[in-house]
PDB file of C-alpha atoms in Angstrom:
ATOM      1  CA  UNK K   1      -0.013   0.001  -0.011  1.00  0.00           C
ATOM      2  CA  UNK K   2       1.443   3.382  -0.961  1.00  0.00           C
ATOM      3  CA  UNK K   3       1.804   6.413   1.221  1.00  0.00           C
ATOM      4  CA  UNK K   4      -1.364   8.390   1.924  1.00  0.00           C
ATOM      5  CA  UNK K   5      -1.906  11.472  -0.199  1.00  0.00           C
ATOM      6  CA  UNK K   6      -0.956  14.702   1.518  1.00  0.00           C
ATOM      7  CA  UNK K   7      -3.821  16.861   2.728  1.00  0.00           C
ATOM      8  CA  UNK K   8      -4.694  19.738   0.444  1.00  0.00           C
ATOM      9  CA  UNK K   9      -2.946  22.938   1.425  1.00  0.00           C
ATOM     10  CA  UNK K  10      -6.252  24.557   2.323  1.00  0.00           C
ATOM     11  CA  UNK K  11      -7.175  21.765   4.669  1.00  0.00           C
ATOM     12  CA  UNK K  12      -3.794  21.785   6.335  1.00  0.00           C
ATOM     13  CA  UNK K  13      -4.048  25.505   6.929  1.00  0.00           C
ATOM     14  CA  UNK K  14      -7.543  25.154   8.339  1.00  0.00           C
ATOM     15  CA  UNK K  15      -6.395  22.400  10.674  1.00  0.00           C
ATOM     16  CA  UNK K  16      -3.413  24.494  11.761  1.00  0.00           C
ATOM     17  CA  UNK K  17      -5.644  27.495  12.419  1.00  0.00           C
ATOM     18  CA  UNK K  18      -8.100  25.389  14.451  1.00  0.00           C
ATOM     19  CA  UNK K  19      -5.269  23.958  16.555  1.00  0.00           C
ATOM     20  CA  UNK K  20      -3.827  27.410  17.165  1.00  0.00           C
ATOM     21  CA  UNK K  21      -7.210  28.769  18.182  1.00  0.00           C
ATOM     22  CA  UNK K  22      -7.892  25.844  20.513  1.00  0.00           C
ATOM     23  CA  UNK K  23      -4.547  26.290  22.262  1.00  0.00           C
ATOM     24  CA  UNK K  24      -5.105  30.037  22.601  1.00  0.00           C
ATOM     25  CA  UNK K  25      -8.619  29.613  23.980  1.00  0.00           C
ATOM     26  CA  UNK K  26      -7.481  27.103  26.599  1.00  0.00           C
ATOM     27  CA  UNK K  27      -4.515  29.245  27.568  1.00  0.00           C
ATOM     28  CA  UNK K  28      -6.589  32.396  27.875  1.00  0.00           C
ATOM     29  CA  UNK K  29      -9.115  30.673  30.120  1.00  0.00           C
ATOM     30  CA  UNK K  30      -6.335  29.382  32.342  1.00  0.00           C
ATOM     31  CA  UNK K  31      -4.727  32.828  32.504  1.00  0.00           C
ATOM     32  CA  UNK K  32      -7.975  34.481  33.458  1.00  0.00           C
ATOM     33  CA  UNK K  33      -8.724  31.856  36.118  1.00  0.00           C
ATOM     34  CA  UNK K  34      -5.291  31.801  37.786  1.00  0.00           C
ATOM     35  CA  UNK K  35      -3.401  34.853  36.590  1.00  0.00           C
ATOM     36  CA  UNK K  36      -0.997  35.076  33.666  1.00  0.00           C
ATOM     37  CA  UNK K  37       2.223  34.682  35.663  1.00  0.00           C
ATOM     38  CA  UNK K  38       0.969  31.620  37.579  1.00  0.00           C
ATOM     39  CA  UNK K  39       0.331  29.434  34.493  1.00  0.00           C
ATOM     40  CA  UNK K  40       3.188  27.635  32.729  1.00  0.00           C
ATOM     41  CA  UNK K  41       3.392  26.703  29.075  1.00  0.00           C
ATOM     42  CA  UNK K  42       3.781  23.071  30.108  1.00  0.00           C
ATOM     43  CA  UNK K  43       0.433  23.230  31.927  1.00  0.00           C
ATOM     44  CA  UNK K  44      -1.187  24.774  28.854  1.00  0.00           C
ATOM     45  CA  UNK K  45       0.249  22.068  26.600  1.00  0.00           C
ATOM     46  CA  UNK K  46      -1.063  19.355  28.905  1.00  0.00           C
ATOM     47  CA  UNK K  47      -4.549  20.913  29.047  1.00  0.00           C
ATOM     48  CA  UNK K  48      -4.631  21.243  25.258  1.00  0.00           C
ATOM     49  CA  UNK K  49      -3.306  17.703  24.815  1.00  0.00           C
ATOM     50  CA  UNK K  50      -0.345  18.826  22.731  1.00  0.00           C
ATOM     51  CA  UNK K  51       3.387  19.032  23.301  1.00  0.00           C
ATOM     52  CA  UNK K  52       5.214  22.153  24.452  1.00  0.00           C
ATOM     53  CA  UNK K  53       6.974  22.133  21.092  1.00  0.00           C
ATOM     54  CA  UNK K  54       3.598  22.287  19.368  1.00  0.00           C
ATOM     55  CA  UNK K  55       2.617  25.276  21.438  1.00  0.00           C
ATOM     56  CA  UNK K  56       5.769  27.126  20.375  1.00  0.00           C
ATOM     57  CA  UNK K  57       5.243  26.077  16.772  1.00  0.00           C
ATOM     58  CA  UNK K  58       2.130  28.243  16.838  1.00  0.00           C
ATOM     59  CA  UNK K  59       3.150  30.984  19.258  1.00  0.00           C
ATOM     60  CA  UNK K  60       6.449  32.774  19.631  1.00  0.00           C
ATOM     61  CA  UNK K  61       6.095  33.364  23.360  1.00  0.00           C
ATOM     62  CA  UNK K  62       3.860  32.840  26.350  1.00  0.00           C
ATOM     63  CA  UNK K  63       2.657  36.466  26.005  1.00  0.00           C
ATOM     64  CA  UNK K  64       1.558  35.756  22.436  1.00  0.00           C
ATOM     65  CA  UNK K  65      -0.753  33.037  23.731  1.00  0.00           C
ATOM     66  CA  UNK K  66      -2.725  35.771  25.472  1.00  0.00           C
ATOM     67  CA  UNK K  67      -2.300  38.618  23.000  1.00  0.00           C
ATOM     68  CA  UNK K  68      -2.691  36.396  19.969  1.00  0.00           C
ATOM     69  CA  UNK K  69      -4.467  38.811  17.642  1.00  0.00           C
ATOM     70  CA  UNK K  70      -1.672  41.351  17.178  1.00  0.00           C
ATOM     71  CA  UNK K  71      -1.118  40.582  13.492  1.00  0.00           C
ATOM     72  CA  UNK K  72      -4.840  40.661  12.815  1.00  0.00           C
ATOM     73  CA  UNK K  73      -5.225  43.987  14.587  1.00  0.00           C
ATOM     74  CA  UNK K  74      -2.251  45.549  12.747  1.00  0.00           C
ATOM     75  CA  UNK K  75      -3.694  44.333   9.438  1.00  0.00           C
ATOM     76  CA  UNK K  76      -7.058  45.902  10.221  1.00  0.00           C
ATOM     77  CA  UNK K  77      -5.476  49.248  11.098  1.00  0.00           C
ATOM     78  CA  UNK K  78      -3.172  49.446   8.080  1.00  0.00           C
ATOM     79  CA  UNK K  79      -5.925  48.036   5.857  1.00  0.00           C
ATOM     80  CA  UNK K  80      -8.210  50.918   6.851  1.00  0.00           C
ATOM     81  CA  UNK K  81      -5.558  53.210   5.400  1.00  0.00           C
ATOM     82  CA  UNK K  82      -4.672  51.288   2.239  1.00  0.00           C
ATOM     83  CA  UNK K  83      -8.211  50.165   1.353  1.00  0.00           C
ATOM     84  CA  UNK K  84     -10.138  53.376   2.110  1.00  0.00           C
ATOM     85  CA  UNK K  85     -12.512  54.731  -0.503  1.00  0.00           C
ATOM     86  CA  UNK K  86     -11.376  57.365  -2.987  1.00  0.00           C
ATOM     87  CA  UNK K  87     -11.840  60.800  -1.510  1.00  0.00           C
ATOM     88  CA  UNK K  88     -11.670  59.609   2.075  1.00  0.00           C
ATOM     89  CA  UNK K  89      -8.848  60.805   4.292  1.00  0.00           C
ATOM     90  CA  UNK K  90      -6.624  58.534   6.315  1.00  0.00           C
ATOM     91  CA  UNK K  91      -7.838  59.919   9.616  1.00  0.00           C
ATOM     92  CA  UNK K  92     -11.478  59.638   8.608  1.00  0.00           C
ATOM     93  CA  UNK K  93     -11.077  55.983   7.612  1.00  0.00           C
ATOM     94  CA  UNK K  94      -9.124  55.055  10.724  1.00  0.00           C
ATOM     95  CA  UNK K  95     -11.471  56.949  12.990  1.00  0.00           C
ATOM     96  CA  UNK K  96     -14.378  54.976  11.654  1.00  0.00           C
ATOM     97  CA  UNK K  97     -12.485  51.693  12.205  1.00  0.00           C
ATOM     98  CA  UNK K  98     -11.583  52.582  15.782  1.00  0.00           C
ATOM     99  CA  UNK K  99     -14.999  53.979  16.688  1.00  0.00           C
ATOM    100  CA  UNK K 100     -17.182  51.273  15.204  1.00  0.00           C
ATOM    101  CA  UNK K 101     -15.298  48.297  16.649  1.00  0.00           C
ATOM    102  CA  UNK K 102     -14.516  47.265  20.197  1.00  0.00           C
ATOM    103  CA  UNK K 103     -11.070  46.288  18.890  1.00  0.00           C
ATOM    104  CA  UNK K 104      -9.721  47.156  15.442  1.00  0.00           C
ATOM    105  CA  UNK K 105      -9.797  43.548  14.202  1.00  0.00           C
ATOM    106  CA  UNK K 106     -13.543  43.420  14.400  1.00  0.00           C
ATOM    107  CA  UNK K 107     -16.303  42.642  16.856  1.00  0.00           C
ATOM    108  CA  UNK K 108     -18.605  45.585  17.313  1.00  0.00           C
ATOM    109  CA  UNK K 109     -19.963  47.015  20.557  1.00  0.00           C
ATOM    110  CA  UNK K 110     -22.801  44.514  20.962  1.00  0.00           C
ATOM    111  CA  UNK K 111     -20.760  42.217  23.232  1.00  0.00           C
ATOM    112  CA  UNK K 112     -20.467  44.957  25.813  1.00  0.00           C
ATOM    113  CA  UNK K 113     -24.256  45.299  25.973  1.00  0.00           C
ATOM    114  CA  UNK K 114     -24.464  41.595  26.877  1.00  0.00           C
ATOM    115  CA  UNK K 115     -23.731  41.103  30.616  1.00  0.00           C
ATOM    116  CA  UNK K 116     -21.881  37.814  30.026  1.00  0.00           C
ATOM    117  CA  UNK K 117     -19.820  39.274  27.164  1.00  0.00           C
ATOM    118  CA  UNK K 118     -18.940  42.355  29.238  1.00  0.00           C
ATOM    119  CA  UNK K 119     -17.939  40.207  32.229  1.00  0.00           C
ATOM    120  CA  UNK K 120     -15.684  38.054  30.041  1.00  0.00           C
ATOM    121  CA  UNK K 121     -14.029  41.122  28.525  1.00  0.00           C
ATOM    122  CA  UNK K 122     -13.547  42.600  31.993  1.00  0.00           C
ATOM    123  CA  UNK K 123     -11.789  39.398  33.183  1.00  0.00           C
ATOM    124  CA  UNK K 124      -9.556  39.549  30.118  1.00  0.00           C
ATOM    125  CA  UNK K 125      -8.586  43.188  30.741  1.00  0.00           C
ATOM    126  CA  UNK K 126      -7.945  42.682  34.438  1.00  0.00           C
ATOM    127  CA  UNK K 127      -5.686  39.703  33.720  1.00  0.00           C
ATOM    128  CA  UNK K 128      -3.846  41.844  31.191  1.00  0.00           C
ATOM    129  CA  UNK K 129      -3.381  44.754  33.624  1.00  0.00           C
ATOM    130  CA  UNK K 130      -2.208  42.591  36.504  1.00  0.00           C
ATOM    131  CA  UNK K 131       0.739  41.093  34.596  1.00  0.00           C
ATOM    132  CA  UNK K 132       3.931  43.187  34.222  1.00  0.00           C
ATOM    133  CA  UNK K 133       5.102  40.927  31.382  1.00  0.00           C
ATOM    134  CA  UNK K 134       1.892  41.446  29.449  1.00  0.00           C
ATOM    135  CA  UNK K 135       2.136  45.208  29.956  1.00  0.00           C
ATOM    136  CA  UNK K 136       5.711  45.069  28.681  1.00  0.00           C
ATOM    137  CA  UNK K 137       4.563  43.117  25.655  1.00  0.00           C
ATOM    138  CA  UNK K 138       1.889  45.726  25.026  1.00  0.00           C
ATOM    139  CA  UNK K 139       4.488  48.515  24.950  1.00  0.00           C
ATOM    140  CA  UNK K 140       6.546  46.494  22.491  1.00  0.00           C
ATOM    141  CA  UNK K 141       3.409  45.954  20.418  1.00  0.00           C
ATOM    142  CA  UNK K 142       2.893  49.730  20.201  1.00  0.00           C
ATOM    143  CA  UNK K 143       6.428  50.117  18.879  1.00  0.00           C
ATOM    144  CA  UNK K 144       5.706  47.518  16.242  1.00  0.00           C
ATOM    145  CA  UNK K 145       2.431  49.239  15.380  1.00  0.00           C
ATOM    146  CA  UNK K 146       4.295  52.498  14.895  1.00  0.00           C
ATOM    147  CA  UNK K 147       6.534  50.736  12.394  1.00  0.00           C
ATOM    148  CA  UNK K 148       3.526  49.293  10.528  1.00  0.00           C
ATOM    149  CA  UNK K 149       1.932  52.724  10.394  1.00  0.00           C
ATOM    150  CA  UNK K 150       5.113  54.375   9.107  1.00  0.00           C
ATOM    151  CA  UNK K 151       5.202  51.837   6.272  1.00  0.00           C
ATOM    152  CA  UNK K 152       1.520  52.388   5.455  1.00  0.00           C
ATOM    153  CA  UNK K 153       1.705  56.196   5.620  1.00  0.00           C
ATOM    154  CA  UNK K 154       4.929  56.337   3.666  1.00  0.00           C
ATOM    155  CA  UNK K 155       3.516  54.143   0.915  1.00  0.00           C
ATOM    156  CA  UNK K 156       0.347  56.225   0.755  1.00  0.00           C
ATOM    157  CA  UNK K 157       2.200  59.542   0.531  1.00  0.00           C
ATOM    158  CA  UNK K 158       5.103  58.344  -1.580  1.00  0.00           C
ATOM    159  CA  UNK K 159       7.591  59.178   1.164  1.00  0.00           C
ATOM    160  CA  UNK K 160      10.301  57.226   2.951  1.00  0.00           C
ATOM    161  CA  UNK K 161       9.270  55.549   6.188  1.00  0.00           C
ATOM    162  CA  UNK K 162      11.905  57.530   8.086  1.00  0.00           C
ATOM    163  CA  UNK K 163      10.679  60.861   6.776  1.00  0.00           C
ATOM    164  CA  UNK K 164      10.182  62.993   9.879  1.00  0.00           C
ATOM    165  CA  UNK K 165       6.593  63.848   8.884  1.00  0.00           C
ATOM    166  CA  UNK K 166       5.716  60.182   8.507  1.00  0.00           C
ATOM    167  CA  UNK K 167       7.357  59.292  11.809  1.00  0.00           C
ATOM    168  CA  UNK K 168       5.578  62.023  13.756  1.00  0.00           C
ATOM    169  CA  UNK K 169       2.162  61.310  12.215  1.00  0.00           C
ATOM    170  CA  UNK K 170       2.552  57.596  12.978  1.00  0.00           C
ATOM    171  CA  UNK K 171       3.555  58.362  16.561  1.00  0.00           C
ATOM    172  CA  UNK K 172       0.549  60.610  17.045  1.00  0.00           C
ATOM    173  CA  UNK K 173      -1.783  57.946  15.656  1.00  0.00           C
ATOM    174  CA  UNK K 174      -0.345  55.312  17.976  1.00  0.00           C
ATOM    175  CA  UNK K 175      -0.920  57.812  20.823  1.00  0.00           C
ATOM    176  CA  UNK K 176      -4.596  58.082  19.913  1.00  0.00           C
ATOM    177  CA  UNK K 177      -4.929  54.305  19.676  1.00  0.00           C
ATOM    178  CA  UNK K 178      -3.248  53.907  23.073  1.00  0.00           C
ATOM    179  CA  UNK K 179      -5.535  56.505  24.639  1.00  0.00           C
ATOM    180  CA  UNK K 180      -8.487  54.647  23.183  1.00  0.00           C
ATOM    181  CA  UNK K 181      -7.221  51.430  24.811  1.00  0.00           C
ATOM    182  CA  UNK K 182      -6.789  53.192  28.171  1.00  0.00           C
ATOM    183  CA  UNK K 183     -10.279  54.682  27.905  1.00  0.00           C
ATOM    184  CA  UNK K 184     -12.067  51.424  27.176  1.00  0.00           C
ATOM    185  CA  UNK K 185     -10.003  49.505  29.700  1.00  0.00           C
ATOM    186  CA  UNK K 186     -10.639  51.907  32.578  1.00  0.00           C
ATOM    187  CA  UNK K 187     -14.348  52.128  31.837  1.00  0.00           C
ATOM    188  CA  UNK K 188     -14.912  48.397  31.425  1.00  0.00           C
ATOM    189  CA  UNK K 189     -12.903  47.502  34.556  1.00  0.00           C
ATOM    190  CA  UNK K 190     -14.875  50.093  36.514  1.00  0.00           C
ATOM    191  CA  UNK K 191     -18.101  48.478  35.250  1.00  0.00           C
ATOM    192  CA  UNK K 192     -19.286  51.630  33.514  1.00  0.00           C
ATOM    193  CA  UNK K 193     -22.498  50.987  31.519  1.00  0.00           C
ATOM    194  CA  UNK K 194     -21.858  49.867  27.946  1.00  0.00           C
ATOM    195  CA  UNK K 195     -23.461  52.919  26.350  1.00  0.00           C
ATOM    196  CA  UNK K 196     -21.199  55.254  28.308  1.00  0.00           C
ATOM    197  CA  UNK K 197     -18.126  53.128  27.442  1.00  0.00           C
ATOM    198  CA  UNK K 198     -18.955  53.439  23.773  1.00  0.00           C
ATOM    199  CA  UNK K 199     -19.612  57.179  24.070  1.00  0.00           C
ATOM    200  CA  UNK K 200     -16.276  57.828  25.773  1.00  0.00           C
ATOM    201  CA  UNK K 201     -14.315  55.792  23.242  1.00  0.00           C
ATOM    202  CA  UNK K 202     -15.998  57.483  20.273  1.00  0.00           C
ATOM    203  CA  UNK K 203     -15.279  60.887  21.792  1.00  0.00           C
ATOM    204  CA  UNK K 204     -11.592  60.124  22.283  1.00  0.00           C
ATOM    205  CA  UNK K 205     -11.225  58.742  18.793  1.00  0.00           C
ATOM    206  CA  UNK K 206     -13.022  61.661  17.162  1.00  0.00           C
ATOM    207  CA  UNK K 207     -11.005  64.279  19.061  1.00  0.00           C
ATOM    208  CA  UNK K 208      -7.678  62.518  18.586  1.00  0.00           C
ATOM    209  CA  UNK K 209      -8.028  61.841  14.870  1.00  0.00           C
ATOM    210  CA  UNK K 210      -9.411  65.302  14.188  1.00  0.00           C
ATOM    211  CA  UNK K 211      -6.268  66.775  15.693  1.00  0.00           C
ATOM    212  CA  UNK K 212      -4.022  64.462  13.678  1.00  0.00           C
ATOM    213  CA  UNK K 213      -5.900  65.563  10.558  1.00  0.00           C
ATOM    214  CA  UNK K 214      -5.318  69.210  11.306  1.00  0.00           C
ATOM    215  CA  UNK K 215      -1.624  68.586  12.059  1.00  0.00           C
ATOM    216  CA  UNK K 216      -0.972  66.733   8.805  1.00  0.00           C
ATOM    217  CA  UNK K 217      -3.251  68.006   6.004  1.00  0.00           C
ATOM    218  CA  UNK K 218      -0.512  67.215   3.477  1.00  0.00           C
ATOM    219  CA  UNK K 219      -0.306  63.526   4.426  1.00  0.00           C
ATOM    220  CA  UNK K 220      -3.970  62.993   5.236  1.00  0.00           C
ATOM    221  CA  UNK K 221      -4.856  62.577   1.571  1.00  0.00           C
ATOM    222  CA  UNK K 222      -4.050  60.415  -1.430  1.00  0.00           C
ATOM    223  CA  UNK K 223      -2.435  61.353  -4.716  1.00  0.00           C
ATOM    224  CA  UNK K 224      -4.335  59.841  -7.615  1.00  0.00           C
ATOM    225  CA  UNK K 225      -1.748  57.754  -9.473  1.00  0.00           C
ATOM    226  CA  UNK K 226      -3.351  58.194 -12.878  1.00  0.00           C
ATOM    227  CA  UNK K 227      -4.018  61.881 -13.302  1.00  0.00           C
ATOM    228  CA  UNK K 228      -2.213  63.560 -10.441  1.00  0.00           C
ATOM    229  CA  UNK K 229      -5.402  64.696  -8.681  1.00  0.00           C
ATOM    230  CA  UNK K 230      -5.243  65.023  -4.921  1.00  0.00           C
ATOM    231  CA  UNK K 231      -8.173  63.563  -3.044  1.00  0.00           C
ATOM    232  CA  UNK K 232      -8.913  64.252   0.552  1.00  0.00           C
ATOM    233  CA  UNK K 233     -11.555  63.943   3.214  1.00  0.00           C
ATOM    234  CA  UNK K 234     -12.292  65.723   6.452  1.00  0.00           C
ATOM    235  CA  UNK K 235     -13.507  64.530   9.824  1.00  0.00           C
TER     236      UNK K 235
END
């Protein structure tokens, strides 16, 4: 009997994604139950019925098991810039992304209006805040996000990523995103009603992005590649 045929690439990728998600879900539940620093990767592997090596095949670090959507979030943020409609400004597109979603990768505000969903999110945030290593990883994540934004803004404006205008605009945008995170985290952990959480976040995003737009009118627009027209939008 010959060797079995390899699984189609699509099936392999789906299986890999399912395994990764299962490990992450188990790890997150353990972290929220016991605290991030009190759970070992070996314990997670045992609970997920996989080897420690398998865990690290899917995740680069223990912190990544908890904050496992970084790449997805970065893609959503930079995608809002690259894929925005003609005539729409960068700040307008990103403000809509940040205001309409609980996190940039998706998932609107409805979960916060559900008591169980809000309680789960609160447990997640409190676990995050109580771990120095997770807070350190978050600061590193913001540095990486700044790099992603410099690349996206530079490509959009036809400028080098290290152009001082690009660097400053990216830093200001990361600042707004961080303030948004602080706003939602503080409100949810304090058990502020969902409607007020959403109102506060929308207000911070609108104010922050409006000020970025006023600071960088020359970058907050796209040059039409075909006829040289400049298109722009306003908040």
